[in-house]
Amino acid sequence: MPASVGVPRETEPGERRVALVPAMAAKLLAAGLNVIMERGAGFPSMYPDAEYEGVRLEQHARAVWQADIVLKVQPPSLPEVRLLRE
């Protein structure tokens, strides 16, 4: 089973960046990784969901936090850390 990369929405007030832009998502997919992203995660950075072709979009963050690797701009909050798998 290929490794998975998760990208949640940033929750820090005022943070508009996203940890994974569409071009890099395409490279990860081409390398055989599964990419899971929370719906709307790229919107504050002007990347609509439609630009993340091939990425599995999830309505709820829980699935994203269960990925093998989680990418974020800001450190995860305590509630987010609790969503990480063991």
Coordinates of C-alpha atoms in Angstrom, one line a residue:
M1 CA 0.0 0.0 0.0
P2 CA 1.5 3.4 -1.0
A3 CA 2.2 6.0 1.7
S4 CA -0.3 8.7 2.2
V5 CA 0.1 12.4 2.6
G6 CA -2.6 14.5 4.3
V7 CA -3.1 18.2 4.1
P8 CA -5.6 19.8 6.5
R9 CA -7.0 23.3 6.4
E10 CA -4.9 25.8 8.4
T11 CA -6.7 26.9 11.5
E12 CA -4.4 29.6 12.8
P13 CA -6.2 33.0 12.5
G14 CA -4.9 35.0 9.6
E15 CA -3.0 32.1 8.0
R16 CA -3.6 32.1 4.3
R17 CA -0.9 29.7 3.1
V18 CA -1.5 26.1 2.2
A19 CA 1.2 23.4 2.8
L20 CA 0.8 21.8 -0.6
V21 CA 0.2 23.6 -3.9
P22 CA -1.4 21.8 -6.9
A23 CA 1.9 21.4 -8.8
M24 CA 3.6 19.6 -5.8
A25 CA 0.4 17.5 -5.3
A26 CA 0.7 16.3 -8.9
K27 CA 4.4 15.4 -8.3
L28 CA 3.5 13.4 -5.2
L29 CA 0.8 11.6 -7.0
A30 CA 3.2 10.9 -9.9
A31 CA 5.6 9.4 -7.4
G32 CA 2.9 6.9 -6.3
L33 CA 1.8 8.5 -3.1
N34 CA -1.9 8.9 -2.0
V35 CA -2.7 12.5 -1.3
I36 CA -5.6 13.4 0.9
M37 CA -6.7 17.0 1.4
E38 CA -9.4 18.6 3.5
R39 CA -11.9 20.4 1.2
G40 CA -11.1 24.1 0.9
A41 CA -7.6 23.8 2.3
G42 CA -6.1 25.7 -0.7
F43 CA -8.9 28.3 -1.0
P44 CA -7.2 31.0 1.2
S45 CA -4.2 30.7 -1.0
M46 CA -6.3 31.1 -4.2
Y47 CA -6.1 27.4 -5.1
P48 CA -9.7 26.0 -5.5
D49 CA -10.3 22.3 -4.9
A50 CA -10.6 21.7 -8.7
E51 CA -6.9 22.5 -9.2
Y52 CA -6.0 19.5 -7.1
E53 CA -6.6 16.9 -9.8
G54 CA -6.3 13.4 -8.6
V55 CA -6.2 14.3 -4.9
R56 CA -8.8 12.7 -2.6
L57 CA -10.8 15.6 -1.1
E58 CA -12.3 15.0 2.3
Q59 CA -15.1 17.0 3.9
H60 CA -13.9 16.3 7.5
A61 CA -10.3 16.7 8.8
R62 CA -10.3 13.3 10.6
A63 CA -9.4 11.3 7.5
V64 CA -6.6 13.8 6.6
W65 CA -5.0 13.5 10.0
Q66 CA -4.9 9.7 9.7
A67 CA -2.4 9.9 6.8
D68 CA 1.2 8.6 7.1
I69 CA 2.6 12.1 6.7
V70 CA 0.6 15.3 7.5
L71 CA 1.7 18.6 6.0
K72 CA 0.9 21.9 7.6
V73 CA 2.3 25.5 7.5
Q74 CA 1.7 26.2 11.2
P75 CA 2.3 23.7 14.1
P76 CA -0.7 21.6 14.8
S77 CA -3.0 22.6 17.7
L78 CA -3.6 20.3 20.6
P79 CA -7.0 19.2 19.2
E80 CA -5.3 18.5 15.9
V81 CA -2.6 16.5 17.5
R82 CA -5.3 14.3 19.1
L83 CA -6.5 13.5 15.6
L84 CA -3.1 12.0 14.6
R85 CA -3.0 8.2 14.3
E86 CA -0.8 6.3 16.7

